CSV table of C-alpha atoms in Angstrom, one decimal:
chain,number,residue,atom,x,y,z
A,1,MET,CA,-77.6,-135.2,-57.7
A,2,LYS,CA,-74.5,-134.3,-59.6
A,3,ALA,CA,-74.8,-133.1,-63.2
A,4,GLY,CA,-73.4,-135.3,-65.8
A,5,PRO,CA,-70.8,-134.1,-68.4
A,6,ALA,CA,-73.5,-133.4,-71.0
A,7,GLU,CA,-75.5,-131.2,-68.7
A,8,LEU,CA,-72.4,-129.3,-67.6
A,9,PHE,CA,-71.5,-128.6,-71.2
A,10,ASP,CA,-75.0,-127.4,-71.9
A,11,ARG,CA,-74.9,-125.0,-68.9
A,12,PHE,CA,-71.5,-123.7,-70.1
A,13,ARG,CA,-72.8,-123.1,-73.6
A,14,ARG,CA,-75.9,-121.4,-72.4
A,15,TYR,CA,-74.5,-119.1,-69.6
A,16,VAL,CA,-70.7,-118.9,-69.5
A,17,LEU,CA,-69.9,-118.8,-73.2
A,18,PRO,CA,-72.2,-115.7,-73.9
A,19,ILE,CA,-70.7,-113.8,-70.9
A,20,ALA,CA,-67.2,-114.6,-72.1
A,21,THR,CA,-68.0,-113.5,-75.6
A,22,LEU,CA,-69.5,-110.2,-74.4
A,23,LEU,CA,-66.3,-109.5,-72.3
A,24,LEU,CA,-64.2,-110.3,-75.3
A,25,LEU,CA,-66.2,-107.9,-77.5
A,26,LEU,CA,-66.0,-105.1,-74.9
A,27,LYS,CA,-62.2,-105.5,-74.7
A,28,THR,CA,-61.9,-105.3,-78.4
A,29,CYS,CA,-64.0,-102.2,-78.5
A,30,PHE,CA,-62.0,-100.4,-75.9
A,31,SER,CA,-58.8,-101.5,-77.6
A,32,SER,CA,-60.0,-100.0,-80.8
A,33,PHE,CA,-60.9,-96.8,-79.0
A,34,ASP,CA,-57.5,-96.6,-77.5
A,35,THR,CA,-55.8,-97.2,-80.8
A,36,THR,CA,-57.9,-94.5,-82.5
A,37,THR,CA,-57.2,-92.0,-79.8
A,38,ASP,CA,-53.5,-92.7,-79.9
A,39,SER,CA,-53.5,-92.4,-83.7
A,40,PHE,CA,-55.3,-89.1,-83.4
A,41,LEU,CA,-52.8,-87.8,-80.9
A,42,GLN,CA,-49.9,-89.0,-83.0
A,43,ASN,CA,-51.3,-87.3,-86.0
A,44,LEU,CA,-51.7,-84.1,-84.0
A,45,GLU,CA,-48.1,-84.3,-82.8
A,46,SER,CA,-46.9,-85.1,-86.3
A,47,SER,CA,-48.8,-82.1,-87.7
A,48,LEU,CA,-47.3,-79.7,-85.1
A,49,ASN,CA,-43.8,-81.2,-85.6
A,50,GLY,CA,-44.1,-81.5,-89.3
A,51,SER,CA,-42.1,-78.4,-90.0
A,52,SER,CA,-39.4,-79.0,-92.6
A,53,LEU,CA,-37.2,-76.4,-91.0
A,54,PRO,CA,-33.7,-77.9,-90.3
A,55,VAL,CA,-33.3,-76.2,-87.0
A,56,ASP,CA,-32.4,-77.4,-83.5
A,57,GLN,CA,-35.1,-78.4,-81.0
A,58,PRO,CA,-35.5,-75.0,-79.2
A,59,GLU,CA,-36.0,-73.2,-82.6
A,60,ARG,CA,-38.3,-76.0,-83.9
A,61,LYS,CA,-40.4,-75.7,-80.7
A,62,ALA,CA,-40.6,-71.9,-81.2
A,63,VAL,CA,-41.8,-72.4,-84.8
A,64,ASN,CA,-44.4,-75.0,-83.8
A,65,GLN,CA,-45.7,-72.7,-81.1
A,66,MET,CA,-46.2,-70.0,-83.6
A,67,LEU,CA,-48.1,-72.0,-86.2
A,68,SER,CA,-51.5,-70.6,-87.0
A,69,PRO,CA,-54.4,-72.2,-85.2
A,70,GLY,CA,-56.0,-72.3,-88.7
A,71,THR,CA,-54.2,-75.6,-89.4
A,72,THR,CA,-56.5,-77.8,-87.3
A,73,SER,CA,-60.1,-78.5,-88.3
A,74,THR,CA,-63.0,-80.6,-87.0
A,75,ASN,CA,-65.3,-81.5,-89.8
A,76,ASN,CA,-68.9,-82.6,-89.6
A,77,SER,CA,-69.4,-85.7,-91.7
A,78,GLU,CA,-72.5,-88.0,-91.9
A,79,LYS,CA,-75.5,-86.9,-89.9
A,80,GLY,CA,-75.1,-87.9,-86.2
A,81,SER,CA,-71.4,-88.4,-86.4
A,82,ILE,CA,-68.3,-86.1,-86.2
A,83,LYS,CA,-65.1,-86.7,-88.1
A,84,GLN,CA,-62.1,-85.2,-86.5
A,85,GLN,CA,-59.2,-84.4,-88.8
A,86,THR,CA,-55.9,-82.8,-87.9
A,87,CYS,CA,-54.1,-81.3,-90.8
A,88,ASN,CA,-51.6,-78.5,-91.3
A,89,ILE,CA,-52.3,-77.5,-94.8
A,90,PHE,CA,-49.0,-75.6,-95.0
A,91,VAL,CA,-46.8,-78.6,-94.4
A,92,GLY,CA,-46.5,-81.1,-97.3
A,93,LYS,CA,-44.9,-81.6,-100.7
A,94,TRP,CA,-45.3,-80.9,-104.4
A,95,VAL,CA,-46.7,-83.8,-106.4
A,96,PRO,CA,-47.1,-84.2,-110.2
A,97,TYR,CA,-50.4,-82.9,-111.5
A,98,PRO,CA,-50.9,-83.6,-115.2
A,99,LYS,CA,-54.0,-81.5,-115.6
A,100,GLY,CA,-53.7,-78.0,-117.1
A,101,PRO,CA,-53.7,-74.8,-115.1
A,102,TYR,CA,-56.8,-72.9,-114.0
A,103,TYR,CA,-56.2,-70.1,-116.5
A,104,THR,CA,-53.7,-69.0,-119.2
A,105,ASN,CA,-52.2,-65.7,-120.3
A,106,GLU,CA,-55.2,-65.4,-122.6
A,107,THR,CA,-57.8,-65.5,-119.8
A,108,ASN,CA,-59.7,-62.3,-119.2
A,109,CYS,CA,-57.5,-60.9,-116.4
A,110,VAL,CA,-54.4,-58.8,-116.0
A,111,ILE,CA,-51.0,-60.3,-115.7
A,112,ASP,CA,-48.0,-58.1,-115.3
A,113,ASP,CA,-45.5,-58.6,-118.1
A,114,ARG,CA,-42.7,-59.6,-115.8
A,115,GLU,CA,-44.8,-62.6,-114.6
A,116,ASN,CA,-46.3,-63.5,-118.0
A,117,CYS,CA,-43.9,-66.4,-118.7
A,118,MET,CA,-46.2,-67.8,-121.4
A,119,LYS,CA,-46.3,-64.5,-123.4
A,120,TYR,CA,-42.5,-64.4,-123.4
A,121,GLY,CA,-42.0,-67.9,-124.7
A,122,ARG,CA,-40.8,-69.9,-121.7
A,123,PRO,CA,-40.0,-73.2,-123.5
A,124,ASP,CA,-40.9,-75.6,-120.6
A,125,SER,CA,-44.3,-76.0,-119.0
A,126,ASP,CA,-43.6,-78.6,-116.3
A,127,PHE,CA,-43.7,-75.8,-113.7
A,128,ILE,CA,-47.5,-75.5,-114.0
A,129,HIS,CA,-48.0,-79.3,-113.6
A,130,TRP,CA,-47.4,-79.6,-109.9
A,131,ARG,CA,-49.8,-79.4,-107.0
A,132,TRP,CA,-49.3,-78.8,-103.3
A,133,LYS,CA,-50.2,-81.9,-101.2
A,134,PRO,CA,-50.5,-81.4,-97.4
A,135,ASP,CA,-49.1,-84.4,-95.5
A,136,ASP,CA,-52.3,-85.4,-93.8
A,137,CYS,CA,-55.2,-84.3,-96.1
A,138,GLU,CA,-56.1,-83.0,-99.5
A,139,LEU,CA,-56.1,-79.4,-100.5
A,140,PRO,CA,-59.3,-78.7,-102.4
A,141,LEU,CA,-59.1,-77.2,-105.9
A,142,PHE,CA,-59.9,-73.6,-106.1
A,143,ASP,CA,-63.7,-73.0,-106.5
A,144,ALA,CA,-64.3,-69.5,-107.8
A,145,SER,CA,-68.0,-69.4,-107.1
A,146,GLN,CA,-67.5,-70.6,-103.6
A,147,PHE,CA,-64.8,-68.0,-102.9
A,148,LEU,CA,-67.1,-65.2,-104.1
A,149,GLU,CA,-69.9,-66.4,-101.9
A,150,ILE,CA,-67.7,-66.5,-98.8
A,151,VAL,CA,-66.5,-62.9,-99.5
A,152,ARG,CA,-69.8,-61.5,-100.6
A,153,GLY,CA,-70.2,-57.9,-99.3
A,154,LYS,CA,-66.6,-57.6,-98.2
A,155,THR,CA,-63.4,-55.8,-99.2
A,156,LEU,CA,-60.1,-57.6,-99.3
A,157,ALA,CA,-56.8,-55.8,-99.5
A,158,PHE,CA,-53.3,-57.0,-100.3
A,159,VAL,CA,-51.0,-54.6,-98.5
A,160,GLY,CA,-47.2,-54.8,-99.2
A,161,ASP,CA,-44.8,-55.1,-102.1
A,162,SER,CA,-45.2,-56.4,-105.7
A,163,LEU,CA,-45.4,-60.0,-104.5
A,164,GLY,CA,-48.7,-59.1,-102.8
A,165,ARG,CA,-49.8,-57.7,-106.2
A,166,ASN,CA,-48.6,-61.0,-107.7
A,167,GLN,CA,-51.1,-62.8,-105.5
A,168,MET,CA,-53.8,-60.3,-106.2
A,169,GLN,CA,-53.5,-60.8,-109.9
A,170,SER,CA,-53.5,-64.6,-109.4
A,171,LEU,CA,-56.8,-64.3,-107.5
A,172,VAL,CA,-58.4,-62.2,-110.2
A,173,CYS,CA,-57.4,-64.7,-112.8
A,174,LEU,CA,-58.7,-67.6,-110.7
A,175,LEU,CA,-62.0,-65.8,-110.2
A,176,ALA,CA,-62.4,-65.1,-113.9
A,177,SER,CA,-64.1,-68.5,-114.4
A,178,ALA,CA,-67.0,-67.2,-112.4
A,179,ALA,CA,-67.0,-63.4,-112.7
A,180,ILE,CA,-65.2,-60.6,-114.4
A,181,PRO,CA,-64.7,-57.5,-112.2
A,182,VAL,CA,-65.0,-53.8,-113.1
A,183,ASP,CA,-61.8,-51.8,-112.8
A,184,ALA,CA,-62.7,-49.3,-110.1
A,185,SER,CA,-59.2,-48.0,-109.6
A,186,GLU,CA,-58.9,-44.4,-108.4
A,187,THR,CA,-55.5,-43.9,-110.1
A,188,THR,CA,-53.7,-45.0,-113.3
A,189,ASP,CA,-50.9,-46.3,-111.2
A,190,THR,CA,-51.2,-50.1,-111.5
A,191,ARG,CA,-49.6,-50.6,-108.1
A,192,PHE,CA,-52.9,-49.5,-106.6
A,193,ARG,CA,-55.5,-51.6,-108.3
A,194,ARG,CA,-59.2,-51.8,-107.2
A,195,TRP,CA,-61.4,-54.5,-108.7
A,196,LEU,CA,-65.2,-54.5,-108.0
A,197,TYR,CA,-67.3,-57.6,-108.4
A,198,LYS,CA,-70.7,-56.0,-108.7
A,199,ASP,CA,-72.9,-59.1,-108.4
A,200,TYR,CA,-71.2,-59.9,-105.1
A,201,ASN,CA,-70.5,-56.4,-103.8
A,202,PHE,CA,-67.0,-57.6,-103.3
A,203,THR,CA,-63.9,-55.5,-103.8
A,204,ILE,CA,-60.2,-56.5,-104.1
A,205,LEU,CA,-57.5,-53.8,-103.5
A,206,ALA,CA,-53.8,-53.8,-104.1
A,207,LEU,CA,-52.0,-51.2,-101.9
A,208,TRP,CA,-48.3,-51.0,-102.7
A,209,SER,CA,-46.4,-50.3,-99.6
A,210,PRO,CA,-43.0,-52.1,-99.8
A,211,GLN,CA,-41.8,-51.2,-96.3
A,212,LEU,CA,-45.3,-51.0,-94.7
A,213,ILE,CA,-44.1,-48.0,-92.8
A,214,LYS,CA,-43.3,-44.4,-93.7
A,215,SER,CA,-40.2,-44.2,-95.9
A,216,ASN,CA,-38.5,-41.8,-98.3
A,217,LEU,CA,-35.2,-41.3,-100.0
A,218,SER,CA,-32.7,-39.4,-97.9
A,219,ASP,CA,-31.6,-37.7,-101.1
A,220,PRO,CA,-34.6,-37.0,-103.2
A,221,ASN,CA,-32.3,-37.2,-106.3
A,222,GLY,CA,-30.7,-40.4,-105.2
A,223,ASP,CA,-30.9,-43.8,-106.8
A,224,PRO,CA,-34.4,-45.3,-106.1
A,225,TYR,CA,-32.9,-48.8,-105.7
A,226,TYR,CA,-29.5,-48.3,-104.2
A,227,GLY,CA,-29.8,-44.9,-102.4
A,228,ILE,CA,-30.1,-44.7,-98.7
A,229,MET,CA,-33.7,-44.3,-97.4
A,230,ASN,CA,-35.2,-42.9,-94.3
A,231,LEU,CA,-37.4,-45.5,-92.5
A,232,TYR,CA,-39.7,-44.2,-89.8
A,233,LEU,CA,-40.1,-47.2,-87.5
A,234,ASP,CA,-43.1,-45.9,-85.5
A,235,LYS,CA,-45.2,-44.6,-88.4
A,236,ALA,CA,-47.3,-46.8,-90.7
A,237,ASP,CA,-47.5,-45.9,-94.3
A,238,ASP,CA,-50.4,-43.5,-95.1
A,239,VAL,CA,-50.9,-45.3,-98.4
A,240,TRP,CA,-52.8,-48.1,-96.7
A,241,VAL,CA,-53.6,-46.6,-93.3
A,242,ASN,CA,-55.9,-44.1,-94.9
A,243,GLN,CA,-58.0,-46.9,-96.4
A,244,VAL,CA,-57.7,-49.8,-94.1
A,245,ASP,CA,-60.5,-48.9,-91.8
A,246,LYS,CA,-63.0,-49.8,-94.5
A,247,ILE,CA,-61.3,-53.2,-95.3
A,248,ASP,CA,-62.7,-56.5,-93.9
A,249,ILE,CA,-59.8,-58.8,-94.8
A,250,VAL,CA,-56.2,-57.5,-94.8
A,251,ILE,CA,-53.4,-59.7,-96.3
A,252,ILE,CA,-50.1,-58.2,-95.3
A,253,SER,CA,-46.7,-59.1,-96.6
A,254,GLY,CA,-43.2,-57.8,-97.3
A,255,GLY,CA,-39.6,-58.8,-97.4
A,256,GLN,CA,-37.4,-58.1,-100.4
A,257,TRP,CA,-37.3,-54.3,-99.9
A,258,PHE,CA,-35.6,-54.5,-96.5
A,259,PHE,CA,-32.0,-55.3,-97.6
A,260,ARG,CA,-31.1,-51.8,-98.8
A,261,PRO,CA,-29.4,-49.0,-96.8
A,262,PHE,CA,-31.6,-47.3,-94.3
A,263,LEU,CA,-31.5,-44.6,-91.7
A,264,PHE,CA,-33.9,-45.5,-88.8
A,265,TYR,CA,-36.0,-42.9,-87.1
A,266,GLU,CA,-38.3,-43.0,-84.1
A,267,ASN,CA,-40.2,-39.9,-82.9
A,268,ASP,CA,-38.5,-38.2,-85.9
A,269,GLN,CA,-35.1,-38.8,-84.2
A,270,LEU,CA,-32.3,-40.8,-85.9
A,271,VAL,CA,-31.8,-44.0,-83.8
A,272,GLY,CA,-29.8,-46.2,-86.0
A,273,CYS,CA,-29.0,-47.3,-89.5
A,274,HIS,CA,-28.3,-50.3,-91.8
A,275,LYS,CA,-25.5,-50.2,-94.4
A,276,CYS,CA,-24.7,-46.5,-93.6
A,277,ASN,CA,-21.4,-44.6,-93.1
A,278,GLU,CA,-22.8,-42.4,-90.4
A,279,THR,CA,-20.6,-41.9,-87.3
A,280,ASN,CA,-21.9,-42.2,-83.8
A,281,VAL,CA,-25.0,-44.0,-85.1
A,282,THR,CA,-26.0,-47.4,-83.9
A,283,LYS,CA,-25.6,-50.0,-86.6
A,284,HIS,CA,-28.3,-52.6,-87.1
A,285,THR,CA,-28.9,-55.6,-89.3
A,286,HIS,CA,-31.8,-55.5,-91.8
A,287,TYR,CA,-33.8,-57.8,-89.4
A,288,TYR,CA,-34.2,-54.8,-87.1
A,289,GLY,CA,-36.0,-52.6,-89.6
A,290,TYR,CA,-38.0,-55.7,-90.7
A,291,ARG,CA,-39.2,-56.5,-87.2
A,292,MET,CA,-40.1,-52.9,-86.4
A,293,ALA,CA,-42.0,-52.5,-89.7
A,294,PHE,CA,-44.3,-55.4,-88.9
A,295,ARG,CA,-44.6,-54.5,-85.3
A,296,THR,CA,-45.8,-51.0,-86.3
A,297,ALA,CA,-48.1,-52.3,-89.0
A,298,PHE,CA,-49.8,-54.8,-86.6
A,299,LYS,CA,-50.1,-52.2,-83.8
A,300,THR,CA,-51.7,-49.8,-86.3
A,301,LEU,CA,-54.3,-52.5,-87.3
A,302,LEU,CA,-55.0,-53.1,-83.6
A,303,SER,CA,-55.5,-49.4,-83.0
A,304,LEU,CA,-58.4,-48.9,-85.5
A,305,LYS,CA,-61.7,-47.8,-84.2
A,306,LYS,CA,-63.7,-50.6,-85.9
A,307,LEU,CA,-62.0,-53.8,-84.9
A,308,LYS,CA,-64.5,-56.5,-84.3
A,309,GLY,CA,-64.9,-58.9,-87.3
A,310,ARG,CA,-61.8,-57.7,-89.1
A,311,LEU,CA,-59.5,-60.5,-90.4
A,312,VAL,CA,-55.8,-59.8,-90.6
A,313,MET,CA,-53.7,-62.4,-92.5
A,314,LEU,CA,-49.9,-62.5,-92.7
A,315,ARG,CA,-48.4,-64.1,-95.8
A,316,PRO,CA,-44.8,-64.6,-94.6
A,317,PHE,CA,-41.6,-64.3,-96.5
A,318,SER,CA,-41.5,-65.3,-100.2
A,319,PRO,CA,-38.1,-66.8,-101.0
A,320,ALA,CA,-36.0,-65.9,-104.0
A,321,HIS,CA,-33.9,-68.5,-105.8
A,322,PHE,CA,-30.9,-66.8,-107.4
A,323,GLU,CA,-28.0,-69.2,-108.0
A,324,HIS,CA,-24.4,-68.6,-109.1
A,325,GLY,CA,-24.7,-64.9,-108.2
A,326,GLY,CA,-27.1,-62.3,-106.8
A,327,TRP,CA,-29.9,-60.5,-108.6
A,328,ASN,CA,-27.4,-58.0,-110.0
A,329,THR,CA,-24.3,-60.1,-110.2
A,330,GLY,CA,-25.2,-62.7,-112.8
A,331,GLY,CA,-27.5,-64.9,-110.7
A,332,HIS,CA,-30.3,-66.8,-112.3
A,333,CYS,CA,-32.9,-69.5,-111.7
A,334,ASN,CA,-32.7,-72.0,-114.5
A,335,ARG,CA,-34.1,-75.1,-112.7
A,336,THR,CA,-37.2,-76.8,-114.2
A,337,ARG,CA,-38.3,-79.0,-111.3
A,338,PRO,CA,-39.2,-78.4,-107.7
A,339,PHE,CA,-37.0,-79.4,-104.9
A,340,ASN,CA,-38.2,-82.1,-102.5
A,341,ASN,CA,-38.1,-81.9,-98.7
A,342,GLN,CA,-34.6,-83.4,-98.6
A,343,GLU,CA,-33.1,-81.1,-101.2
A,344,MET,CA,-34.1,-77.7,-99.9
A,345,LYS,CA,-35.3,-76.5,-96.5
A,346,LEU,CA,-35.9,-73.2,-95.0
A,347,ASP,CA,-32.6,-72.0,-93.4
A,348,GLY,CA,-30.1,-69.1,-93.2
A,349,TYR,CA,-31.4,-65.6,-93.7
A,350,GLU,CA,-34.7,-66.8,-95.1
A,351,LEU,CA,-35.4,-68.7,-91.9
A,352,LYS,CA,-34.5,-65.6,-89.8
A,353,MET,CA,-36.8,-63.4,-91.9
A,354,TYR,CA,-39.6,-65.9,-91.4
A,355,MET,CA,-39.0,-66.3,-87.7
A,356,THR,CA,-38.9,-62.5,-87.3
A,357,GLN,CA,-42.3,-62.1,-88.9
A,358,LEU,CA,-43.8,-64.9,-86.9
A,359,GLU,CA,-42.7,-63.6,-83.6
A,360,GLU,CA,-44.3,-60.2,-84.3
A,361,PHE,CA,-47.4,-62.0,-85.7
A,362,LYS,CA,-47.9,-64.1,-82.5
A,363,ALA,CA,-47.6,-61.0,-80.3
A,364,ALA,CA,-50.3,-59.3,-82.4
A,365,GLU,CA,-52.5,-62.4,-82.5
A,366,ARG,CA,-52.5,-62.5,-78.6
A,367,GLU,CA,-53.5,-58.8,-78.5
A,368,GLY,CA,-56.1,-59.3,-81.2
A,369,ARG,CA,-57.9,-61.9,-79.1
A,370,LYS,CA,-58.5,-59.2,-76.5
A,371,ARG,CA,-59.8,-56.7,-79.0
A,372,GLY,CA,-61.8,-58.8,-81.4
A,373,VAL,CA,-59.4,-58.8,-84.3
A,374,LYS,CA,-58.7,-62.2,-85.9
A,375,PHE,CA,-55.1,-62.8,-87.0
A,376,ARG,CA,-54.4,-65.8,-89.3
A,377,LEU,CA,-51.2,-67.1,-90.8
A,378,LEU,CA,-51.3,-67.8,-94.6
A,379,ASP,CA,-48.0,-69.8,-94.4
A,380,THR,CA,-46.8,-70.2,-98.0
A,381,THR,CA,-43.1,-69.9,-97.2
A,382,LYS,CA,-42.2,-73.6,-96.7
A,383,ALA,CA,-44.0,-74.6,-99.9
A,384,MET,CA,-42.4,-71.9,-102.0
A,385,VAL,CA,-38.8,-72.5,-100.8
A,386,MET,CA,-39.1,-75.7,-102.8
A,387,ARG,CA,-40.1,-74.0,-106.1
A,388,PRO,CA,-36.9,-72.7,-107.8
A,389,ASP,CA,-38.4,-73.7,-111.1
A,390,ALA,CA,-41.4,-71.3,-111.1
A,391,HIS,CA,-39.8,-67.8,-111.3
A,392,PRO,CA,-39.9,-65.8,-114.6
A,393,ASN,CA,-36.1,-65.8,-114.8
A,394,HIS,CA,-35.5,-64.5,-118.4
A,395,TYR,CA,-39.1,-64.9,-119.4
A,396,GLY,CA,-40.6,-61.7,-118.1
A,397,HIS,CA,-39.4,-59.7,-121.1
A,398,TRP,CA,-38.4,-60.1,-124.7
A,399,PRO,CA,-34.9,-61.6,-125.4
A,400,HIS,CA,-33.6,-58.4,-127.0
A,401,GLU,CA,-34.5,-56.4,-123.9
A,402,LYS,CA,-31.5,-56.0,-121.6
A,403,LYS,CA,-33.1,-56.8,-118.2
A,404,LEU,CA,-31.9,-58.8,-115.2
A,405,PRO,CA,-33.4,-62.2,-114.6
A,406,ASP,CA,-36.3,-62.3,-112.1
A,407,CYS,CA,-36.0,-65.0,-109.5
A,408,VAL,CA,-38.3,-63.2,-107.0
A,409,HIS,CA,-41.7,-63.0,-108.6
A,410,TRP,CA,-43.7,-66.0,-109.7
A,411,CYS,CA,-44.9,-67.0,-113.2
A,412,MET,CA,-48.6,-66.9,-113.8
A,413,PRO,CA,-50.1,-69.4,-114.0
A,414,GLY,CA,-47.9,-71.2,-111.5
A,415,PRO,CA,-47.5,-72.1,-107.8
A,416,VAL,CA,-48.5,-68.6,-106.8
A,417,ASP,CA,-52.1,-69.9,-107.5
A,418,THR,CA,-51.5,-72.2,-104.5
A,419,TRP,CA,-51.5,-69.2,-102.3
A,420,ASN,CA,-55.1,-68.6,-103.2
A,421,GLU,CA,-56.0,-72.2,-102.8
A,422,LEU,CA,-54.7,-72.0,-99.3
A,423,LEU,CA,-56.5,-68.6,-98.8
A,424,LEU,CA,-59.8,-70.2,-99.8
A,425,ALA,CA,-59.2,-73.2,-97.5
A,426,THR,CA,-58.4,-70.8,-94.6
A,427,LEU,CA,-61.5,-68.7,-95.2
A,428,LYS,CA,-63.7,-71.8,-95.4
A,429,MET,CA,-62.4,-73.0,-92.0
A,430,GLU,CA,-62.9,-69.5,-90.6
A,431,ARG,CA,-66.5,-69.4,-91.9
A,432,ASP,CA,-67.3,-72.8,-90.6
A,433,GLY,CA,-65.8,-72.2,-87.2
A,434,PHE,CA,-63.1,-74.8,-87.5
A,435,ILE,CA,-60.3,-72.4,-86.5
A,436,GLN,CA,-59.8,-72.3,-82.7
A,437,THR,CA,-58.3,-69.2,-81.1
């Protein structure tokens, strides 16, 4: 007996419709999964290709291949679930931040006069009201107590020129909200500071070594700034080598001292020069000495007896912003706002300096994996190339003092504090195992 229309409809409602609904739900779920996966992969590609460097595709690919693995994290969220987030904290933009700085020039910390822009009456204050905003995430505010807990029982050293000391002083001022250190320096020379945080058994060192490798004036009575120097390409500077074996975290940097005249030595034999008048000597650009200095510094760190657990961080080239002349030919940095990504990008000699460092860094990083030494990139360069407004300029001294404008160092407080926000974020990812090697 054939079923009537009413019975057929009832069967359809009871059997076919639920199955069709289930199939539709399954399709929707898989579509959502595919969309989420595609979005994640697109974000990953965007993060890796997010460099603001205006270079051609081969150079862009080289930069992306050299980005620190510390830029990708996988974060645990609610219990039973995992939230994956891909974010390069070193690629982003500066955004207005109306809140005040972490500290002032009256905070219980040491600020070199040349970076103490508030003390010397800088009339504008907009430069302290910007924050670094990564493209795909938020950079947490600096938490002094959290930082001190992460580094409890450790020694951290800034090895390099006065810009490394600039960052060290910023860190001490940032930590002042939680703890005041004891000056445990072994010399009165302020280029070699040692701060001890007794409650945390944590020590900060500043080891001034502007070329990182052995150097001295060719003429002992020559001009310390313009005179030709001997640079021993295969010998690291004893200033830091004699102490580094006891250091857990090494932040190494350098750049501005490599433009002067040099005689290059290897095995104590003259092998070349930069800006010299020597005959029958191979002439090199300043990039040659720069590359060899970092190569030797990294090799030295990889040759230490106690390797496992040491963290070596490269803070790459810090750009200067002289306009309308050089540092000694009338140049200045009078701007009062950051550049945006379209106005200023890393290029020219600054890009070449940056790439030179990264090439040596990646070679050391590969070797470090074999020997148990972790190499991480604290990539502040692309952020700082956009901050022509934050140098002391004429506000690192009194108006009556006849000194040149400073467009190399950074006002404190100022965007140099971002270096330590990025440092804390990197140390947190390192502690939590979010950095993959």
